């Protein structure tokens, strides 16, 4: 489960939040997308806007449009406005570059739903240098609007602060409450709300915007990701917006902030905006990053300050094997099941493998559903090669023993189970899990016939334990050993 750490002073202790939870499915598939796209660099050096239904982007220098899903975008010294949900290969912000979205931009995508602000699925990496930022501060709801809007002021009463991750500040009139908290702490997708004001005497601060980044590899933040609420003008501050980040690693020494806006009255009559919501999820999160969801100032009056927002952080882990596969013996016509259970960042991809002959070679080959080959011989048929449970139907003629294992992979890495051995209980002719009198009757039938080529011999000559083409005294010796043990081992 994710840990939801509610900020009390605008600061954030990363070490206290390390735990294991789920990553969105799309994020865990991004590395596959990166391998199939046609990477094309796109340099942006003049202001440009990507609208919700745009599928291409054209470099500033001109040329043919590039499909966004193939674009390695570099924004250098200018502003790129991105509205809606888009998939790209990589993104770099350099030389005082800014990425933002238009105010309260919202789009309803068929089959996906409503996307607020900017949502980027990035197959590769995202880097923000020390001079650059993703900034949607003030791009949320304007004054007196939004789910957590501050209250309207009155004669002698300042407008209250907007709420989001917490409640907005009261201002100087208790009868005019601050805006309420709303939205999800673990999957924040809401704009910040606007602060209250008294008409004719100022304007409440606008709320922060909304940023969603799903990054397939590393998100490097040496600059800033900002979704602050804005300072009011003789009124209440806007609340911080939403920042939701997922990546394999979140690195750097920059700032991630969704702070509430300060009240803006000289007599401290307004309320500060509440902090917004930040959620981060990665296999590794840099301890040098600064996270801030502080509430806006109440002008020195504690009751006028906005409440802090929320920070939800989860550090993912590679698959952790809880139950490895067990060794299995089956009768010659039987089915063997191999299973593994594991936890870790979901989804987990499974792939069963077989060891090459001889047993103990430690040379492994991926299995697929269908025929299973060992030592150049088809020994049976498998199903579930890419699931947590692998089913093996032995070829009745097979007597070979071999080893299987499972490879488990998620966004944080790959682990291997310990090997499990498959063996054939050759003397369990009746497939009841033991070697008993019923099996003895089958053996005697074959022994009396002798030659496996005889048409009277049962199919596959099951009593020919040493596979020499005859059911003779050497097979009887082997059968007696199993018969005395009774149970298959």
Short mmCIF file of C-alpha atoms in Angstrom, two decimals:
data_model
loop_
_atom_site.label_atom_id
_atom_site.label_comp_id
_atom_site.label_asym_id
_atom_site.label_seq_id
_atom_site.Cartn_x
_atom_site.Cartn_y
_atom_site.Cartn_z
CA UNK A 1 0.00 0.00 0.00
CA UNK A 2 1.13 3.56 -0.63
CA UNK A 3 1.98 5.76 2.32
CA UNK A 4 0.06 9.02 2.37
CA UNK A 5 2.18 11.51 4.28
CA UNK A 6 0.27 14.64 5.22
CA UNK A 7 2.61 17.60 5.33
CA UNK A 8 2.53 19.63 8.52
CA UNK A 9 5.05 22.29 7.69
CA UNK A 10 5.50 22.10 3.94
CA UNK A 11 8.46 19.71 4.21
CA UNK A 12 8.70 16.05 3.31
CA UNK A 13 10.68 13.16 4.81
CA UNK A 14 11.33 10.69 1.97
CA UNK A 15 12.84 8.03 4.21
CA UNK A 16 9.59 7.74 6.16
CA UNK A 17 7.59 6.84 3.06
CA UNK A 18 9.47 3.93 1.52
CA UNK A 19 7.04 1.12 0.83
CA UNK A 20 5.71 -1.00 -2.02
CA UNK A 21 2.63 -0.40 -4.15
CA UNK A 22 1.32 -0.59 -7.69
CA UNK A 23 2.50 1.30 -10.69
CA UNK A 24 0.05 2.07 -13.46
CA UNK A 25 -0.07 -0.57 -16.16
CA UNK A 26 0.87 1.86 -18.96
CA UNK A 27 4.08 2.81 -17.17
CA UNK A 28 5.32 -0.77 -17.01
CA UNK A 29 4.87 -1.17 -20.80
CA UNK A 30 6.75 2.00 -21.76
CA UNK A 31 10.12 0.33 -22.24
CA UNK A 32 8.49 -1.94 -24.83
CA UNK A 33 7.07 1.08 -26.62
CA UNK A 34 10.50 2.68 -26.72
CA UNK A 35 11.86 -0.30 -28.61
CA UNK A 36 9.26 -0.16 -31.38
CA UNK A 37 8.99 3.58 -32.09
CA UNK A 38 10.95 5.48 -34.76
CA UNK A 39 12.92 8.01 -32.73
CA UNK A 40 13.03 11.48 -34.30
CA UNK A 41 14.65 14.49 -32.56
CA UNK A 42 12.43 17.59 -32.46
CA UNK A 43 14.04 20.89 -31.39
CA UNK A 44 11.71 23.65 -30.16
CA UNK A 45 13.28 27.13 -29.84
CA UNK A 46 10.18 29.33 -30.23
CA UNK A 47 6.82 29.19 -28.40
CA UNK A 48 4.62 26.31 -29.52
CA UNK A 49 1.36 24.71 -28.42
CA UNK A 50 0.28 21.06 -28.58
CA UNK A 51 -3.51 20.85 -28.43
CA UNK A 52 -5.54 17.88 -27.09
CA UNK A 53 -6.10 16.17 -30.46
CA UNK A 54 -2.74 16.95 -32.06
CA UNK A 55 -0.88 13.86 -33.24
CA UNK A 56 2.25 15.53 -34.64
CA UNK A 57 4.77 18.24 -33.81
CA UNK A 58 6.93 20.26 -36.21
CA UNK A 59 10.44 21.44 -35.24
CA UNK A 60 10.92 25.20 -35.00
CA UNK A 61 13.31 25.10 -37.94
CA UNK A 62 10.56 23.56 -40.09
CA UNK A 63 10.46 20.35 -42.02
CA UNK A 64 7.99 17.50 -41.96
CA UNK A 65 5.73 17.01 -38.95
CA UNK A 66 6.84 14.24 -36.59
CA UNK A 67 4.40 11.86 -34.93
CA UNK A 68 4.32 12.69 -31.22
CA UNK A 69 4.81 9.04 -30.29
CA UNK A 70 8.11 9.11 -32.23
CA UNK A 71 9.27 12.51 -31.00
CA UNK A 72 12.33 13.10 -28.86
CA UNK A 73 11.41 16.66 -27.89
CA UNK A 74 14.03 19.20 -26.80
CA UNK A 75 12.67 22.57 -25.64
CA UNK A 76 15.46 25.14 -25.50
CA UNK A 77 15.05 28.64 -24.08
CA UNK A 78 11.32 28.95 -24.83
CA UNK A 79 7.85 27.78 -23.73
CA UNK A 80 6.04 24.66 -24.90
CA UNK A 81 2.34 24.59 -24.00
CA UNK A 82 0.88 21.08 -23.88
CA UNK A 83 -2.84 20.59 -23.40
CA UNK A 84 -4.36 17.15 -22.86
CA UNK A 85 -2.91 13.65 -22.93
CA UNK A 86 -0.07 12.68 -25.28
CA UNK A 87 2.53 9.95 -25.73
CA UNK A 88 6.09 10.91 -26.69
CA UNK A 89 9.49 9.22 -26.71
CA UNK A 90 11.47 11.66 -24.54
CA UNK A 91 11.53 15.24 -23.28
CA UNK A 92 14.36 17.61 -22.35
CA UNK A 93 13.92 21.16 -21.04
CA UNK A 94 17.07 23.25 -21.42
CA UNK A 95 18.34 26.83 -21.15
CA UNK A 96 15.45 28.40 -19.18
CA UNK A 97 12.78 26.40 -21.01
CA UNK A 98 9.26 26.02 -19.65
CA UNK A 99 6.52 23.46 -20.23
CA UNK A 100 3.02 24.51 -19.20
CA UNK A 101 -0.67 24.08 -20.04
CA UNK A 102 -3.38 26.62 -20.79
CA UNK A 103 -5.57 27.77 -17.90
CA UNK A 104 -8.08 25.10 -16.76
CA UNK A 105 -7.66 23.16 -19.99
CA UNK A 106 -9.87 20.04 -19.93
CA UNK A 107 -10.59 17.45 -22.60
CA UNK A 108 -12.79 14.34 -22.63
CA UNK A 109 -11.06 11.55 -24.58
CA UNK A 110 -13.33 8.72 -25.77
CA UNK A 111 -12.48 5.54 -23.92
CA UNK A 112 -10.09 7.36 -21.58
CA UNK A 113 -12.13 10.02 -19.85
CA UNK A 114 -11.56 13.60 -18.81
CA UNK A 115 -7.96 14.78 -18.72
CA UNK A 116 -7.23 18.01 -16.87
CA UNK A 117 -4.12 20.03 -17.58
CA UNK A 118 -1.21 18.15 -19.12
CA UNK A 119 -0.70 14.37 -19.05
CA UNK A 120 2.40 12.97 -20.74
CA UNK A 121 3.26 9.31 -21.23
CA UNK A 122 6.98 9.28 -21.98
CA UNK A 123 8.53 6.03 -23.19
CA UNK A 124 12.07 7.11 -22.41
CA UNK A 125 13.42 9.82 -20.11
CA UNK A 126 12.50 13.33 -19.03
CA UNK A 127 15.15 15.86 -17.98
CA UNK A 128 14.67 19.35 -16.57
CA UNK A 129 17.90 21.29 -16.20
CA UNK A 130 18.57 23.67 -13.33
CA UNK A 131 17.35 26.71 -15.28
CA UNK A 132 14.13 25.13 -16.58
CA UNK A 133 10.76 24.07 -15.24
CA UNK A 134 7.41 22.48 -15.78
CA UNK A 135 5.27 25.26 -14.39
CA UNK A 136 1.48 25.34 -14.22
CA UNK A 137 1.28 27.75 -11.28
CA UNK A 138 -1.94 29.76 -11.46
CA UNK A 139 -3.26 27.65 -14.35
CA UNK A 140 -6.13 26.23 -12.29
CA UNK A 141 -9.47 27.80 -11.34
CA UNK A 142 -9.68 31.61 -11.11
CA UNK A 143 -10.92 33.45 -8.04
CA UNK A 144 -14.15 32.28 -6.42
CA UNK A 145 -14.36 29.15 -8.62
CA UNK A 146 -13.49 25.49 -8.23
CA UNK A 147 -14.54 22.72 -5.78
CA UNK A 148 -12.58 24.36 -2.96
CA UNK A 149 -13.17 28.01 -3.82
CA UNK A 150 -12.66 30.57 -1.08
CA UNK A 151 -15.66 32.48 0.30
CA UNK A 152 -16.79 35.88 -0.91
CA UNK A 153 -15.69 38.67 1.34
CA UNK A 154 -17.85 41.51 2.63
CA UNK A 155 -17.65 44.91 4.24
CA UNK A 156 -14.75 44.61 6.64
CA UNK A 157 -14.21 40.94 5.76
CA UNK A 158 -11.46 39.64 3.54
CA UNK A 159 -12.03 36.73 1.21
CA UNK A 160 -10.97 33.33 2.52
CA UNK A 161 -8.31 31.11 1.01
CA UNK A 162 -9.09 28.25 -1.39
CA UNK A 163 -8.88 24.61 -0.35
CA UNK A 164 -7.50 21.53 -2.13
CA UNK A 165 -5.03 19.29 -0.29
CA UNK A 166 -6.32 20.86 2.91
CA UNK A 167 -8.70 23.64 3.94
CA UNK A 168 -8.16 27.26 2.95
CA UNK A 169 -7.41 29.93 5.54
CA UNK A 170 -10.39 31.64 7.19
CA UNK A 171 -9.53 35.27 6.79
CA UNK A 172 -10.70 37.73 9.47
CA UNK A 173 -14.40 36.73 9.44
CA UNK A 174 -15.10 33.26 10.91
CA UNK A 175 -18.49 33.27 9.21
CA UNK A 176 -16.73 33.18 5.83
CA UNK A 177 -15.06 29.71 5.86
CA UNK A 178 -12.03 28.74 3.87
CA UNK A 179 -12.41 26.47 0.89
CA UNK A 180 -12.77 22.73 1.51
CA UNK A 181 -10.32 19.93 0.75
CA UNK A 182 -11.03 17.65 -2.25
CA UNK A 183 -9.36 15.27 -4.68
CA UNK A 184 -7.22 12.13 -4.33
CA UNK A 185 -3.99 12.07 -2.37
CA UNK A 186 -2.57 9.07 -4.28
CA UNK A 187 -3.78 9.90 -7.81
CA UNK A 188 -4.14 13.69 -7.87
CA UNK A 189 -5.78 15.02 -11.04
CA UNK A 190 -7.58 18.17 -9.91
CA UNK A 191 -6.91 21.85 -10.50
CA UNK A 192 -6.36 24.10 -7.51
CA UNK A 193 -9.26 26.43 -6.70
CA UNK A 194 -9.46 30.22 -6.65
CA UNK A 195 -9.41 32.32 -3.47
CA UNK A 196 -12.29 34.48 -2.28
CA UNK A 197 -12.43 38.26 -2.58
CA UNK A 198 -14.66 41.28 -1.98
CA UNK A 199 -15.88 42.70 -5.33
CA UNK A 200 -14.34 46.01 -6.16
CA UNK A 201 -11.48 45.60 -3.70
CA UNK A 202 -9.25 42.96 -5.28
CA UNK A 203 -9.07 39.47 -6.75
CA UNK A 204 -8.54 36.06 -5.21
CA UNK A 205 -5.46 34.16 -6.31
CA UNK A 206 -5.90 31.52 -9.02
CA UNK A 207 -5.32 27.86 -8.20
CA UNK A 208 -2.45 25.75 -9.47
CA UNK A 209 -2.72 23.59 -12.58
CA UNK A 210 -2.41 19.83 -13.07
CA UNK A 211 0.64 17.81 -14.21
CA UNK A 212 0.73 14.05 -14.82
CA UNK A 213 3.97 12.41 -15.97
CA UNK A 214 4.38 8.66 -16.61
CA UNK A 215 8.06 8.20 -17.45
CA UNK A 216 9.42 4.91 -18.73
CA UNK A 217 12.97 5.35 -17.47
CA UNK A 218 14.40 8.30 -15.48
CA UNK A 219 12.76 11.60 -14.56
CA UNK A 220 15.63 14.02 -13.82
CA UNK A 221 14.53 17.15 -11.97
CA UNK A 222 17.38 19.60 -11.45
CA UNK A 223 15.03 22.54 -12.08
CA UNK A 224 11.43 22.59 -10.85
CA UNK A 225 7.96 21.16 -11.31
CA UNK A 226 5.53 23.79 -10.01
CA UNK A 227 1.75 23.88 -9.52
CA UNK A 228 1.45 26.72 -7.00
CA UNK A 229 -1.64 28.70 -6.17
CA UNK A 230 -1.18 32.42 -6.76
CA UNK A 231 -0.88 35.37 -4.41
CA UNK A 232 -4.13 37.26 -3.94
CA UNK A 233 -4.69 41.00 -4.44
CA UNK A 234 -6.48 42.24 -1.33
CA UNK A 235 -8.15 38.82 -1.03
CA UNK A 236 -7.65 35.07 -0.37
CA UNK A 237 -4.90 32.97 -1.94
CA UNK A 238 -5.45 30.24 -4.52
CA UNK A 239 -4.80 26.62 -3.60
CA UNK A 240 -1.97 24.52 -4.96
CA UNK A 241 -2.72 22.20 -7.88
CA UNK A 242 -1.83 18.55 -8.61
CA UNK A 243 1.47 16.88 -9.51
CA UNK A 244 1.47 13.12 -10.15
CA UNK A 245 4.80 11.55 -11.15
CA UNK A 246 5.65 7.94 -12.00
CA UNK A 247 9.03 6.73 -13.25
CA UNK A 248 11.61 4.01 -12.90
CA UNK A 249 13.77 6.56 -11.08
CA UNK A 250 13.16 10.15 -10.01
CA UNK A 251 16.57 11.80 -9.80
CA UNK A 252 18.09 15.24 -9.36
CA UNK A 253 18.27 17.98 -6.74
CA UNK A 254 15.46 20.27 -7.86
CA UNK A 255 12.04 21.19 -6.48
CA UNK A 256 8.57 19.67 -6.80
CA UNK A 257 6.04 22.13 -5.37
CA UNK A 258 2.29 22.71 -5.15
CA UNK A 259 2.19 25.49 -2.55
CA UNK A 260 -0.87 27.55 -1.63
CA UNK A 261 -0.95 31.24 -2.53
CA UNK A 262 -0.52 33.88 0.18
CA UNK A 263 -3.35 36.19 1.21
CA UNK A 264 -2.72 39.61 -0.25
CA UNK A 265 -4.20 42.21 2.04
CA UNK A 266 -2.21 44.80 3.92
CA UNK A 267 -4.41 44.36 7.02
CA UNK A 268 -4.16 40.53 7.00
CA UNK A 269 -7.92 40.16 6.49
CA UNK A 270 -7.65 37.48 3.77
CA UNK A 271 -6.92 33.76 4.09
CA UNK A 272 -4.03 31.81 2.62
CA UNK A 273 -4.68 29.11 0.03
CA UNK A 274 -4.20 25.47 0.97
CA UNK A 275 -1.36 23.42 -0.39
CA UNK A 276 -2.09 21.10 -3.31
CA UNK A 277 -1.41 17.40 -3.79
CA UNK A 278 1.76 15.62 -4.92
CA UNK A 279 2.03 11.89 -5.60
CA UNK A 280 5.29 10.19 -6.62
CA UNK A 281 6.00 6.56 -7.43
CA UNK A 282 9.33 5.11 -8.55
CA UNK A 283 11.85 2.35 -7.94
CA UNK A 284 14.30 4.96 -6.70
CA UNK A 285 13.64 8.54 -5.50
CA UNK A 286 16.52 10.97 -4.99
CA UNK A 287 16.84 12.19 -1.39
CA UNK A 288 18.18 15.50 -2.76
CA UNK A 289 14.82 16.52 -4.20
CA UNK A 290 12.70 19.07 -2.31
CA UNK A 291 8.93 18.59 -2.04
CA UNK A 292 6.66 21.39 -0.83
CA UNK A 293 2.90 21.54 -0.32
CA UNK A 294 2.84 24.29 2.30
CA UNK A 295 -0.27 26.40 2.79
CA UNK A 296 -0.21 30.07 1.86
CA UNK A 297 0.63 32.69 4.47
CA UNK A 298 -2.12 34.40 6.43
CA UNK A 299 -0.08 37.57 6.78
CA UNK A 300 1.31 36.58 10.15
CA UNK A 301 -2.05 35.53 11.60
CA UNK A 302 -1.90 31.74 12.20
CA UNK A 303 -5.66 31.21 11.80
CA UNK A 304 -5.55 32.92 8.43
CA UNK A 305 -2.92 30.56 6.97
CA UNK A 306 -3.93 27.86 4.50
CA UNK A 307 -3.54 24.24 5.54
CA UNK A 308 -0.68 22.19 4.08
CA UNK A 309 -1.51 19.82 1.27
CA UNK A 310 -0.61 16.14 0.91
CA UNK A 311 2.35 14.17 -0.40
CA UNK A 312 1.96 10.49 -1.24
CA UNK A 313 5.20 8.66 -2.01
CA UNK A 314 5.88 5.04 -2.77
CA UNK A 315 9.20 3.42 -3.55
CA UNK A 316 8.67 0.36 -5.74
CA UNK A 317 10.58 -2.91 -5.62
CA UNK A 318 11.56 -5.70 -8.01
CA UNK A 319 9.44 -8.85 -7.73
CA UNK A 320 9.85 -10.54 -4.35
CA UNK A 321 9.27 -14.29 -4.60
CA UNK A 322 7.07 -15.57 -1.81
CA UNK A 323 6.58 -19.16 -2.97
CA UNK A 324 9.00 -20.68 -5.51
CA UNK A 325 7.96 -23.60 -7.73
CA UNK A 326 8.21 -27.07 -6.20
CA UNK A 327 9.66 -30.15 -7.85
CA UNK A 328 7.01 -32.45 -9.31
CA UNK A 329 6.84 -36.09 -10.40
CA UNK A 330 4.03 -37.32 -12.62
CA UNK A 331 3.01 -40.61 -14.16
CA UNK A 332 4.03 -41.12 -17.82
CA UNK A 333 0.71 -39.76 -19.09
CA UNK A 334 0.25 -37.21 -16.32
CA UNK A 335 0.18 -33.43 -16.01
CA UNK A 336 2.57 -31.50 -13.75
CA UNK A 337 1.85 -27.99 -12.44
CA UNK A 338 4.57 -25.51 -11.52
CA UNK A 339 3.56 -22.26 -9.79
CA UNK A 340 5.20 -19.18 -8.29
CA UNK A 341 3.77 -16.40 -6.14
CA UNK A 342 5.40 -12.99 -5.81
CA UNK A 343 4.77 -9.40 -4.80
CA UNK A 344 6.27 -6.15 -6.08
CA UNK A 345 5.42 -3.30 -8.41
CA UNK A 346 2.67 -4.50 -10.73
CA UNK A 347 2.32 -5.67 -13.38
CA UNK A 348 4.78 -8.55 -13.12
CA UNK A 349 5.70 -10.35 -16.35
CA UNK A 350 6.36 -14.09 -16.08
CA UNK A 351 8.42 -16.35 -18.34
CA UNK A 352 9.07 -20.00 -17.63
CA UNK A 353 12.41 -21.45 -18.73
CA UNK A 354 13.84 -24.95 -19.21
CA UNK A 355 17.43 -25.92 -18.51
CA UNK A 356 19.36 -27.41 -21.42
CA UNK A 357 20.79 -30.90 -21.18
CA UNK A 358 22.58 -32.18 -19.26
CA UNK A 359 20.70 -31.39 -16.07
CA UNK A 360 22.82 -28.96 -14.06
CA UNK A 361 24.22 -27.17 -17.15
CA UNK A 362 22.71 -23.86 -15.95
CA UNK A 363 21.93 -22.95 -19.56
CA UNK A 364 18.32 -21.79 -19.78
CA UNK A 365 15.90 -21.29 -22.68
CA UNK A 366 12.57 -19.45 -22.61
CA UNK A 367 9.52 -21.66 -23.01
CA UNK A 368 6.43 -20.95 -25.10
CA UNK A 369 3.05 -22.61 -25.06
CA UNK A 370 3.15 -25.80 -27.12
CA UNK A 371 5.80 -28.52 -27.57
CA UNK A 372 8.54 -28.67 -24.92
CA UNK A 373 11.94 -29.85 -26.11
CA UNK A 374 14.72 -31.27 -23.94
CA UNK A 375 17.93 -32.79 -25.27
CA UNK A 376 16.61 -32.44 -28.85
CA UNK A 377 13.52 -34.50 -28.00
CA UNK A 378 9.93 -33.37 -27.59
CA UNK A 379 9.19 -34.43 -24.03
CA UNK A 380 5.66 -33.04 -23.77
CA UNK A 381 3.44 -29.99 -24.15
CA UNK A 382 3.35 -26.84 -22.01
CA UNK A 383 0.75 -24.15 -21.31
CA UNK A 384 0.95 -20.93 -19.31
CA UNK A 385 4.57 -20.09 -20.20
CA UNK A 386 3.94 -16.37 -19.55
CA UNK A 387 1.79 -16.75 -16.43
CA UNK A 388 2.47 -17.54 -12.79
CA UNK A 389 1.53 -21.20 -13.33
CA UNK A 390 3.00 -23.52 -15.97
CA UNK A 391 1.25 -26.77 -16.88
CA UNK A 392 3.29 -29.61 -18.43
CA UNK A 393 1.64 -32.60 -20.13
CA UNK A 394 4.23 -35.35 -20.40
CA UNK A 395 4.72 -37.28 -23.61
CA UNK A 396 3.94 -40.89 -22.58
CA UNK A 397 7.17 -42.07 -24.18
CA UNK A 398 9.26 -39.57 -22.24
CA UNK A 399 11.34 -40.76 -19.30
CA UNK A 400 13.66 -37.77 -19.06
CA UNK A 401 14.00 -35.62 -15.96
CA UNK A 402 14.75 -31.91 -16.35
CA UNK A 403 14.63 -28.61 -14.48
CA UNK A 404 12.39 -25.55 -14.86
CA UNK A 405 12.47 -22.07 -13.38
CA UNK A 406 10.55 -18.82 -13.79
CA UNK A 407 11.84 -15.34 -14.64
CA UNK A 408 9.79 -12.49 -13.10
CA UNK A 409 10.16 -8.92 -14.39
CA UNK A 410 8.63 -5.58 -13.51
CA UNK A 411 9.67 -1.97 -14.01
CA UNK A 412 12.22 -2.26 -11.21
CA UNK A 413 14.07 -5.36 -12.36
CA UNK A 414 14.16 -9.12 -12.96
CA UNK A 415 14.47 -11.99 -10.50
CA UNK A 416 14.70 -15.75 -11.04
CA UNK A 417 13.18 -18.53 -9.00
CA UNK A 418 15.22 -21.46 -7.77
CA UNK A 419 15.02 -24.42 -10.19
CA UNK A 420 12.33 -27.07 -9.78
CA UNK A 421 12.81 -30.60 -11.09
CA UNK A 422 10.34 -32.54 -13.20
CA UNK A 423 10.60 -36.32 -13.04
CA UNK A 424 8.53 -39.18 -14.47
CA UNK A 425 7.18 -41.77 -12.02
CA UNK A 426 7.60 -44.44 -14.66
CA UNK A 427 6.02 -47.29 -12.68
CA UNK A 428 2.76 -45.47 -11.88
CA UNK A 429 0.98 -46.93 -14.90
CA UNK A 430 -2.50 -46.17 -13.52
CA UNK A 431 -1.68 -42.53 -12.66
CA UNK A 432 -3.06 -42.75 -9.13
CA UNK A 433 0.06 -41.27 -7.48
CA UNK A 434 1.45 -44.55 -6.16
CA UNK A 435 2.97 -47.82 -7.32
CA UNK A 436 0.68 -50.61 -6.14
CA UNK A 437 -1.01 -53.88 -7.13
CA UNK A 438 -2.94 -52.26 -9.98
CA UNK A 439 0.36 -51.15 -11.51
CA UNK A 440 1.79 -54.63 -10.92
CA UNK A 441 -1.02 -56.10 -13.03
CA UNK A 442 -0.12 -53.74 -15.91
CA UNK A 443 3.54 -54.67 -15.56
CA UNK A 444 2.81 -58.40 -15.63
CA UNK A 445 0.80 -57.97 -18.83
CA UNK A 446 3.73 -56.29 -20.56
CA UNK A 447 6.24 -58.71 -19.07
CA UNK A 448 4.34 -61.67 -20.45
CA UNK A 449 4.19 -60.09 -23.92
CA UNK A 450 7.92 -59.12 -23.75
CA UNK A 451 8.42 -57.33 -27.11
CA UNK A 452 7.25 -53.71 -27.30
CA UNK A 453 6.70 -54.20 -31.04
CA UNK A 454 4.11 -56.87 -30.40
CA UNK A 455 0.64 -55.55 -31.43
CA UNK A 456 -0.77 -56.94 -28.19
CA UNK A 457 1.48 -54.68 -26.11
CA UNK A 458 -0.34 -51.70 -24.47
CA UNK A 459 0.25 -48.33 -26.20
CA UNK A 460 3.67 -46.78 -25.60
CA UNK A 461 4.88 -49.98 -23.93
CA UNK A 462 4.63 -48.42 -20.46
CA UNK A 463 6.32 -51.28 -18.60
CA UNK A 464 9.53 -50.86 -20.64
CA UNK A 465 11.11 -48.81 -17.87
CA UNK A 466 14.61 -48.69 -19.37
CA UNK A 467 13.31 -47.99 -22.90
CA UNK A 468 15.24 -50.85 -24.56
CA UNK A 469 12.24 -52.14 -26.51
CA UNK A 470 11.48 -55.07 -24.21
CA UNK A 471 9.74 -55.65 -20.90
CA UNK A 472 12.17 -58.01 -19.22
CA UNK A 473 13.96 -58.78 -15.97
CA UNK A 474 15.87 -55.47 -15.89
CA UNK A 475 12.53 -53.62 -16.00
CA UNK A 476 11.20 -55.91 -13.28
CA UNK A 477 14.12 -54.99 -11.03
CA UNK A 478 13.31 -51.29 -11.45
CA UNK A 479 9.62 -51.86 -10.90
CA UNK A 480 10.21 -53.77 -7.67
CA UNK A 481 12.18 -50.82 -6.24
CA UNK A 482 9.26 -48.47 -6.96
CA UNK A 483 6.69 -51.03 -5.78
CA UNK A 484 8.46 -51.41 -2.43
CA UNK A 485 8.47 -47.62 -1.96
CA UNK A 486 4.77 -47.55 -2.83
CA UNK A 487 4.63 -43.77 -3.33
CA UNK A 488 6.11 -41.94 -6.31
CA UNK A 489 9.30 -40.13 -5.35
#
